[in-house]
């Protein structure tokens, strides 16, 4: 991401603010075996937040983007397809779905669709729903429930989840994948756009313990060369939450999630009280 950022700065002539090293690193607290501490890496197309409590690591929320998704000149020429490990499993999952379930997964056929409600495409986040300043947003599930899809599609869903948590070290990553796999029947998958090779699209994998979004951004027309991704845990599933604020009990997640769509406006911003993803209380 940083190399691409430097290349973008060269292309647009803004090397002083868009370069390989134009990022900030903040350390919160003192590294400790038990007391909470963390760090944040932040810059253009990169926001990584890490929290460690009693040896348990949470790497979320994370935002990663690349524009362009290829370096075609200079010392790093040939670097490309930075999001291939997220793009390709998504396309494979769609291909593995029977026609009826594929139609159910596609909530909008076009990236900017006349059927979309007002505000569905954000000026900055575009189709992302869990982006910046959306910590307590109520996000109803959409698309198809993975309990209903073939085994091959479920495997591709786990591959998507694995790509979104790959920044974690081996131990925490394995624990996170066990948690995600344990909620696979409660996981939903939705899609916007085309689903053939070369198409631009958005998808969201959403469960009681994960929200993972991939979007091809545009600045006019959605492009394969501009991809952005956001993974978050649900507030109720945040593994450090109870240690940090034991007075706050976890909210109740609606099983299957369909109740959420009727209980809340689909794109409402909830009060931001503790910086974590919220699901709607019954």
JSON list of C-alpha atoms in Angstrom, two decimals, residues 59-148:
[
{"chain": "A", "resi": 59, "resn": "UNK", "atom": "CA", "xyz": [-6.59, -5.74, 14.88]},
{"chain": "A", "resi": 60, "resn": "UNK", "atom": "CA", "xyz": [-9.66, -3.71, 13.98]},
{"chain": "A", "resi": 61, "resn": "UNK", "atom": "CA", "xyz": [-11.00, -1.59, 12.49]},
{"chain": "A", "resi": 62, "resn": "UNK", "atom": "CA", "xyz": [-8.70, -1.80, 9.47]},
{"chain": "A", "resi": 63, "resn": "UNK", "atom": "CA", "xyz": [-9.00, 0.15, 6.24]},
{"chain": "A", "resi": 64, "resn": "UNK", "atom": "CA", "xyz": [-6.77, -0.58, 3.25]},
{"chain": "A", "resi": 65, "resn": "UNK", "atom": "CA", "xyz": [-6.96, 0.86, -0.25]},
{"chain": "A", "resi": 66, "resn": "UNK", "atom": "CA", "xyz": [-4.93, 1.07, -3.42]},
{"chain": "A", "resi": 67, "resn": "UNK", "atom": "CA", "xyz": [-5.17, 3.57, -6.27]},
{"chain": "A", "resi": 68, "resn": "UNK", "atom": "CA", "xyz": [-3.93, 2.52, -8.70]},
{"chain": "A", "resi": 69, "resn": "UNK", "atom": "CA", "xyz": [-3.84, -1.21, -8.01]},
{"chain": "A", "resi": 70, "resn": "UNK", "atom": "CA", "xyz": [-0.73, -1.49, -10.17]},
{"chain": "A", "resi": 71, "resn": "UNK", "atom": "CA", "xyz": [2.69, 0.15, -10.49]},
{"chain": "A", "resi": 72, "resn": "UNK", "atom": "CA", "xyz": [3.66, 0.17, -14.16]},
{"chain": "A", "resi": 73, "resn": "UNK", "atom": "CA", "xyz": [6.83, 2.30, -14.09]},
{"chain": "A", "resi": 74, "resn": "UNK", "atom": "CA", "xyz": [9.88, 2.92, -11.93]},
{"chain": "A", "resi": 75, "resn": "UNK", "atom": "CA", "xyz": [11.81, 0.63, -9.57]},
{"chain": "A", "resi": 76, "resn": "UNK", "atom": "CA", "xyz": [8.65, -1.15, -8.34]},
{"chain": "A", "resi": 77, "resn": "UNK", "atom": "CA", "xyz": [7.09, -1.73, -11.77]},
{"chain": "A", "resi": 78, "resn": "UNK", "atom": "CA", "xyz": [5.12, -4.95, -11.89]},
{"chain": "A", "resi": 79, "resn": "UNK", "atom": "CA", "xyz": [3.57, -4.67, -8.42]},
{"chain": "A", "resi": 80, "resn": "UNK", "atom": "CA", "xyz": [-0.13, -5.27, -9.00]},
{"chain": "A", "resi": 81, "resn": "UNK", "atom": "CA", "xyz": [-3.31, -7.00, -7.84]},
{"chain": "A", "resi": 82, "resn": "UNK", "atom": "CA", "xyz": [-2.90, -6.05, -4.19]},
{"chain": "A", "resi": 83, "resn": "UNK", "atom": "CA", "xyz": [-6.44, -7.22, -3.43]},
{"chain": "A", "resi": 84, "resn": "UNK", "atom": "CA", "xyz": [-6.42, -10.39, -5.52]},
{"chain": "A", "resi": 85, "resn": "UNK", "atom": "CA", "xyz": [-6.76, -12.53, -2.37]},
{"chain": "A", "resi": 86, "resn": "UNK", "atom": "CA", "xyz": [-10.09, -10.79, -1.71]},
{"chain": "A", "resi": 87, "resn": "UNK", "atom": "CA", "xyz": [-11.32, -10.27, -5.25]},
{"chain": "A", "resi": 88, "resn": "UNK", "atom": "CA", "xyz": [-10.83, -13.83, -6.52]},
{"chain": "A", "resi": 89, "resn": "UNK", "atom": "CA", "xyz": [-12.55, -15.70, -3.62]},
{"chain": "A", "resi": 90, "resn": "UNK", "atom": "CA", "xyz": [-15.51, -13.35, -4.00]},
{"chain": "A", "resi": 91, "resn": "UNK", "atom": "CA", "xyz": [-15.87, -14.17, -7.68]},
{"chain": "A", "resi": 92, "resn": "UNK", "atom": "CA", "xyz": [-15.45, -17.88, -6.93]},
{"chain": "A", "resi": 93, "resn": "UNK", "atom": "CA", "xyz": [-18.14, -17.74, -4.25]},
{"chain": "A", "resi": 94, "resn": "UNK", "atom": "CA", "xyz": [-20.58, -16.14, -6.68]},
{"chain": "A", "resi": 95, "resn": "UNK", "atom": "CA", "xyz": [-19.74, -18.76, -9.33]},
{"chain": "A", "resi": 96, "resn": "UNK", "atom": "CA", "xyz": [-20.37, -21.55, -6.80]},
{"chain": "A", "resi": 97, "resn": "UNK", "atom": "CA", "xyz": [-23.89, -20.36, -6.01]},
{"chain": "A", "resi": 98, "resn": "UNK", "atom": "CA", "xyz": [-26.90, -21.87, -7.80]},
{"chain": "A", "resi": 99, "resn": "UNK", "atom": "CA", "xyz": [-28.66, -19.33, -9.99]},
{"chain": "A", "resi": 100, "resn": "UNK", "atom": "CA", "xyz": [-31.50, -18.71, -7.54]},
{"chain": "A", "resi": 101, "resn": "UNK", "atom": "CA", "xyz": [-29.13, -18.05, -4.62]},
{"chain": "A", "resi": 102, "resn": "UNK", "atom": "CA", "xyz": [-26.90, -15.88, -6.82]},
{"chain": "A", "resi": 103, "resn": "UNK", "atom": "CA", "xyz": [-29.89, -13.69, -7.65]},
{"chain": "A", "resi": 104, "resn": "UNK", "atom": "CA", "xyz": [-30.68, -13.50, -3.94]},
{"chain": "A", "resi": 105, "resn": "UNK", "atom": "CA", "xyz": [-27.10, -12.45, -3.12]},
{"chain": "A", "resi": 106, "resn": "UNK", "atom": "CA", "xyz": [-27.13, -9.58, -5.64]},
{"chain": "A", "resi": 107, "resn": "UNK", "atom": "CA", "xyz": [-28.89, -6.72, -3.89]},
{"chain": "A", "resi": 108, "resn": "UNK", "atom": "CA", "xyz": [-28.17, -4.23, -6.71]},
{"chain": "A", "resi": 109, "resn": "UNK", "atom": "CA", "xyz": [-27.11, -5.09, -10.24]},
{"chain": "A", "resi": 110, "resn": "UNK", "atom": "CA", "xyz": [-25.27, -1.82, -10.88]},
{"chain": "A", "resi": 111, "resn": "UNK", "atom": "CA", "xyz": [-22.62, -0.08, -8.77]},
{"chain": "A", "resi": 112, "resn": "UNK", "atom": "CA", "xyz": [-24.68, 3.10, -8.87]},
{"chain": "A", "resi": 113, "resn": "UNK", "atom": "CA", "xyz": [-28.14, 1.68, -9.25]},
{"chain": "A", "resi": 114, "resn": "UNK", "atom": "CA", "xyz": [-31.37, 3.68, -9.73]},
{"chain": "A", "resi": 115, "resn": "UNK", "atom": "CA", "xyz": [-33.02, 1.30, -7.25]},
{"chain": "A", "resi": 116, "resn": "UNK", "atom": "CA", "xyz": [-30.66, 2.36, -4.43]},
{"chain": "A", "resi": 117, "resn": "UNK", "atom": "CA", "xyz": [-32.15, 4.53, -1.67]},
{"chain": "A", "resi": 118, "resn": "UNK", "atom": "CA", "xyz": [-30.85, 8.05, -1.26]},
{"chain": "A", "resi": 119, "resn": "UNK", "atom": "CA", "xyz": [-27.47, 8.05, 0.48]},
{"chain": "A", "resi": 120, "resn": "UNK", "atom": "CA", "xyz": [-26.59, 4.43, -0.33]},
{"chain": "A", "resi": 121, "resn": "UNK", "atom": "CA", "xyz": [-23.49, 5.62, -2.22]},
{"chain": "A", "resi": 122, "resn": "UNK", "atom": "CA", "xyz": [-21.52, 7.85, 0.16]},
{"chain": "A", "resi": 123, "resn": "UNK", "atom": "CA", "xyz": [-19.43, 10.72, -1.29]},
{"chain": "A", "resi": 124, "resn": "UNK", "atom": "CA", "xyz": [-16.28, 9.32, 0.35]},
{"chain": "A", "resi": 125, "resn": "UNK", "atom": "CA", "xyz": [-16.97, 5.73, 1.40]},
{"chain": "A", "resi": 126, "resn": "UNK", "atom": "CA", "xyz": [-19.09, 4.98, -1.68]},
{"chain": "A", "resi": 127, "resn": "UNK", "atom": "CA", "xyz": [-20.73, 1.58, -1.04]},
{"chain": "A", "resi": 128, "resn": "UNK", "atom": "CA", "xyz": [-18.87, 0.86, 2.23]},
{"chain": "A", "resi": 129, "resn": "UNK", "atom": "CA", "xyz": [-21.19, 0.87, 5.25]},
{"chain": "A", "resi": 130, "resn": "UNK", "atom": "CA", "xyz": [-18.61, 0.26, 8.02]},
{"chain": "A", "resi": 131, "resn": "UNK", "atom": "CA", "xyz": [-16.07, 2.91, 7.06]},
{"chain": "A", "resi": 132, "resn": "UNK", "atom": "CA", "xyz": [-14.80, 5.96, 8.92]},
{"chain": "A", "resi": 133, "resn": "UNK", "atom": "CA", "xyz": [-17.03, 7.39, 11.70]},
{"chain": "A", "resi": 134, "resn": "UNK", "atom": "CA", "xyz": [-19.44, 4.42, 11.44]},
{"chain": "A", "resi": 135, "resn": "UNK", "atom": "CA", "xyz": [-18.45, 2.75, 14.70]},
{"chain": "A", "resi": 136, "resn": "UNK", "atom": "CA", "xyz": [-21.99, 2.21, 16.01]},
{"chain": "A", "resi": 137, "resn": "UNK", "atom": "CA", "xyz": [-23.91, 2.00, 12.78]},
{"chain": "A", "resi": 138, "resn": "UNK", "atom": "CA", "xyz": [-26.81, -0.43, 12.55]},
{"chain": "A", "resi": 139, "resn": "UNK", "atom": "CA", "xyz": [-26.16, -2.52, 9.43]},
{"chain": "A", "resi": 140, "resn": "UNK", "atom": "CA", "xyz": [-28.93, -4.99, 8.57]},
{"chain": "A", "resi": 141, "resn": "UNK", "atom": "CA", "xyz": [-27.84, -8.18, 6.85]},
{"chain": "A", "resi": 142, "resn": "UNK", "atom": "CA", "xyz": [-28.58, -8.57, 3.13]},
{"chain": "A", "resi": 143, "resn": "UNK", "atom": "CA", "xyz": [-28.21, -11.19, 0.45]},
{"chain": "A", "resi": 144, "resn": "UNK", "atom": "CA", "xyz": [-27.93, -14.90, 1.14]},
{"chain": "A", "resi": 145, "resn": "UNK", "atom": "CA", "xyz": [-27.34, -16.79, 4.38]},
{"chain": "A", "resi": 146, "resn": "UNK", "atom": "CA", "xyz": [-24.37, -19.17, 4.20]},
{"chain": "A", "resi": 147, "resn": "UNK", "atom": "CA", "xyz": [-26.32, -21.90, 5.98]},
{"chain": "A", "resi": 148, "resn": "UNK", "atom": "CA", "xyz": [-28.25, -22.21, 2.69]}
]
